[in-house]
C-alpha atoms as one frame of an Amber mdcrd trajectory, in Angstrom:
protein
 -16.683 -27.612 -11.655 -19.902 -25.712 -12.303 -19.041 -23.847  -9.089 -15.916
 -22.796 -10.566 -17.470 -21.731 -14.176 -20.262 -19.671 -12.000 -17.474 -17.872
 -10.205 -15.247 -17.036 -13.280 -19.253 -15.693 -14.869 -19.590 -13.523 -12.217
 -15.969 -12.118 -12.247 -15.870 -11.389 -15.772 -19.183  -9.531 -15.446 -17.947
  -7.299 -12.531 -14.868  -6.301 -14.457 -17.097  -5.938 -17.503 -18.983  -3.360
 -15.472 -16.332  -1.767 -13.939 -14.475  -1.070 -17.349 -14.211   2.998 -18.183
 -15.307   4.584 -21.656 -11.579   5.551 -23.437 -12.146   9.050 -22.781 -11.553
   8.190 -18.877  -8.422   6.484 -19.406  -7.687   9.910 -21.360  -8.601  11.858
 -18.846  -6.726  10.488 -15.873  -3.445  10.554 -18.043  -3.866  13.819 -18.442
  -4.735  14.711 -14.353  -1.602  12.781 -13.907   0.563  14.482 -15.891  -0.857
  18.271 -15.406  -1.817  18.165 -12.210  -0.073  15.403 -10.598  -2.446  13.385
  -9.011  -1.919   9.771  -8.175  -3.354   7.618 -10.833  -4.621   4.253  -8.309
  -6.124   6.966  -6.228  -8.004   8.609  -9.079  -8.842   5.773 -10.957 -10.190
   4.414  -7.561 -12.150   7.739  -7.321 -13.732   7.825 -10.399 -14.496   4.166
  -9.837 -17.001   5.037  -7.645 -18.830   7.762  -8.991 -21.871   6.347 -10.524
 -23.825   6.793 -14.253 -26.822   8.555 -13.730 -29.598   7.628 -16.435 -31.466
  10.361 -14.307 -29.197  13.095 -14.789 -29.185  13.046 -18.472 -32.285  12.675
 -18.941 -32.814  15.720 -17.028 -30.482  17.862 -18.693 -31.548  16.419 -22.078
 -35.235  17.805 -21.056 -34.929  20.296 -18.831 -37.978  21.455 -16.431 -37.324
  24.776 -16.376 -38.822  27.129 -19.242 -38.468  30.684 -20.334 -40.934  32.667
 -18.364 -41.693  36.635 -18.263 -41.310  38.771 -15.035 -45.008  37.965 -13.748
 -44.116  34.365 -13.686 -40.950  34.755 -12.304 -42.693  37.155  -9.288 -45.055
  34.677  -8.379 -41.874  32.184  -7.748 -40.015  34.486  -6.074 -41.867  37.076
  -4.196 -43.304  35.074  -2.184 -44.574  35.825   1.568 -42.499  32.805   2.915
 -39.168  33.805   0.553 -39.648  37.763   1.645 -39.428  36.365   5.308 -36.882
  34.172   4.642 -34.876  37.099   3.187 -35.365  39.423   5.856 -33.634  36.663
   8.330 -31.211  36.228   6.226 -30.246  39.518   5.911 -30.344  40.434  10.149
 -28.206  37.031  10.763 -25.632  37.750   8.681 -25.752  42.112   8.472 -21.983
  42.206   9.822 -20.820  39.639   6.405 -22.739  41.461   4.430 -21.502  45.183
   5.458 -18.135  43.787   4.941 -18.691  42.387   1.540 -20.322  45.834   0.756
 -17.315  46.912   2.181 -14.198  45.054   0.223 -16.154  44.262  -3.209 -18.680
  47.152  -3.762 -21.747  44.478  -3.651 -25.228  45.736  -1.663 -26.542  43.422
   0.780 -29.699  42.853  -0.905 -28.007  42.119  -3.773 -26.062  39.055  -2.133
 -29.112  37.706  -0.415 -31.397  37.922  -3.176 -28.942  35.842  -5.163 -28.974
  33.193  -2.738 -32.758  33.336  -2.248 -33.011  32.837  -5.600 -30.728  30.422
  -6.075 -31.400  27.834  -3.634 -33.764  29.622  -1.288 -31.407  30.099   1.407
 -29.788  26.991   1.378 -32.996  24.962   1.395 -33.041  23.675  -2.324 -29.081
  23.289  -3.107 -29.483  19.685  -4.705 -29.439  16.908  -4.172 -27.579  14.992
  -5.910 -23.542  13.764  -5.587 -21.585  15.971  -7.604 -18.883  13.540  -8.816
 -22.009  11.963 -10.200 -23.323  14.203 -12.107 -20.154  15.400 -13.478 -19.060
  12.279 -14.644 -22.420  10.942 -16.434 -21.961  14.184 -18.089 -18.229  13.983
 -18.850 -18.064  11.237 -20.320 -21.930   9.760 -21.535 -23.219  12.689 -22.394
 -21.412  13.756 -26.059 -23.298  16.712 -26.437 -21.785  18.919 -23.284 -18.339
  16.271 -22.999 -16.318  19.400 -23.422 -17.663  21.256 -20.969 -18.295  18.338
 -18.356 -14.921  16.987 -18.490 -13.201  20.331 -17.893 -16.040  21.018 -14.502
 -14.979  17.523 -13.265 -11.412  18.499 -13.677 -12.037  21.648 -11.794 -14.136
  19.481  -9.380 -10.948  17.097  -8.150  -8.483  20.189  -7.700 -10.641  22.068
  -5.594 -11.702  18.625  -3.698  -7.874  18.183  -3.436  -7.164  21.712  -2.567
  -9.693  22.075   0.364  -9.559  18.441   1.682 -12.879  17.006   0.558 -13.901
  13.583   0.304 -14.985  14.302  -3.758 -17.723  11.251  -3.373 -19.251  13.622
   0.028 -20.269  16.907  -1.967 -24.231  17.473  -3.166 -25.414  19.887  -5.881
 -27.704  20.236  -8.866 -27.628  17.745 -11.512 -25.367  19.682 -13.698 -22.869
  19.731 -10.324 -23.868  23.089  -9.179 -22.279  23.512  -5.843 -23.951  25.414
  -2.475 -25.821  28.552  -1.440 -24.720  30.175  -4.980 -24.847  27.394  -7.038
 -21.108  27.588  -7.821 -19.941  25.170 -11.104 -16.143  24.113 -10.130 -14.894
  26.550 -12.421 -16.158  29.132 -10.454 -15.636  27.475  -6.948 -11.755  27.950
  -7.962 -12.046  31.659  -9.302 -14.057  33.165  -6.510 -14.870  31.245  -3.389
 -13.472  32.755  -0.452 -12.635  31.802   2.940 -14.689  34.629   4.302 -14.520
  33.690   7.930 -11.175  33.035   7.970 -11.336  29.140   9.196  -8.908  28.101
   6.386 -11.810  26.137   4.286 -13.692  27.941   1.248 -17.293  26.266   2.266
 -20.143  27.331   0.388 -22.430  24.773   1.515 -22.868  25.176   5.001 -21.449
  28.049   5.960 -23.437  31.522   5.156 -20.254  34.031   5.646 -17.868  31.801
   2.912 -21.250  31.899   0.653 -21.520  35.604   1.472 -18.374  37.000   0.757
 -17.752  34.459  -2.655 -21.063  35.275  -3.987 -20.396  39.056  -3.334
């Protein structure tokens, strides 16, 4: 008997955890109906994404402060990030020419972006985008608006380009590869740039290339 009342505790408590605020419910009804994704597989998706304490806290205090060009220079013009540039640049000069080329956009232009943004790659975040998404969709009031329509964004272009949405790492807002692409602008201007038949910003240099261009 005390078996059995032990087992119905620890039951209730795991559905307890695993109920979603209302807004969830909200917004699967309306991914179903707009977009028509399967509601089991996206409730099972969300499932797993996890609330992030970390994440808000972060964005609630945020370690980056307004600084003037001399601070910014000591950041950025670095011996190491100069070098890092430069290789850049001779790796990928035939992307580059051609996204000169088609959208009008120098070459130093494009790889100081991504130097700046995530240092070629080397500082693109850590953390699982469906994460940080949804601990700011839907427990973080302030930004809801915002959040909820990114995570939205998120799941079409997961759906669209065949992604695992649990597999993808960014920034803790859900800043996405070499550019630091939200999902909003993931949809509007990530290119397949290498013409492989996958937008990837992440790993591949001539996709991040052309889209950031």
């Amino acid at each position: 008997m005390r078996l059995a009342v032990l087992l119905l505790l620890a039951l209730s408590t795991t559905a307890q955890a695993k109920e979603q605020p209302p807004a969830v419910e909200r917004f699967v009804r309306r991914m179903v109906e707009q977009h028509g994704f399967e509601r089991k597989a996206l409730e099972e998706t969300l499932a797993r994404a996890r609330v992030r304490q970390d994440i808000i806290d972060k964005i609630s205090h945020p370690a980056e402060r307004t600084l003037n060009w001399s601070q910014y220079r000591r950041i950025f013009l670095t011996d190491r990030r100069i070098r890092e540039g430069a290789a850049f640049l001779r790796r990928n000069r035939e992307a580059l020419r051609r996204a000169e080329e088609k959208y009008g956009v120098p070459p130093r232009i494009v790889t100081a972006i991504i130097g700046v943004e995530t240092f070629y790659g080397r500082i693109a975040g850590k953390d699982r985008v469906l994460d940080a998404l949804y601990t700011l969709a839907f427990h973080y009031p302030k930004r809801s608006r915002f959040f909820t329509s990114e995570l939205e964004k998120f799941l079409l272009l997961a759906r669209e380009e065949r992604l695992d949405p649990g597999k993808p790492r960014g920034s803790y807002a859900g800043a996405m590869g070499l550019g630091q692409f939200m999902p909003s602008s993931y949809l509007e201007y990530a290119v397949d740039f290498d013409g492989d038949g996958r937008r990837d910003i992440w790993k591949n240099e001539t996709d991040a290339i052309g889209s950031v261009a």
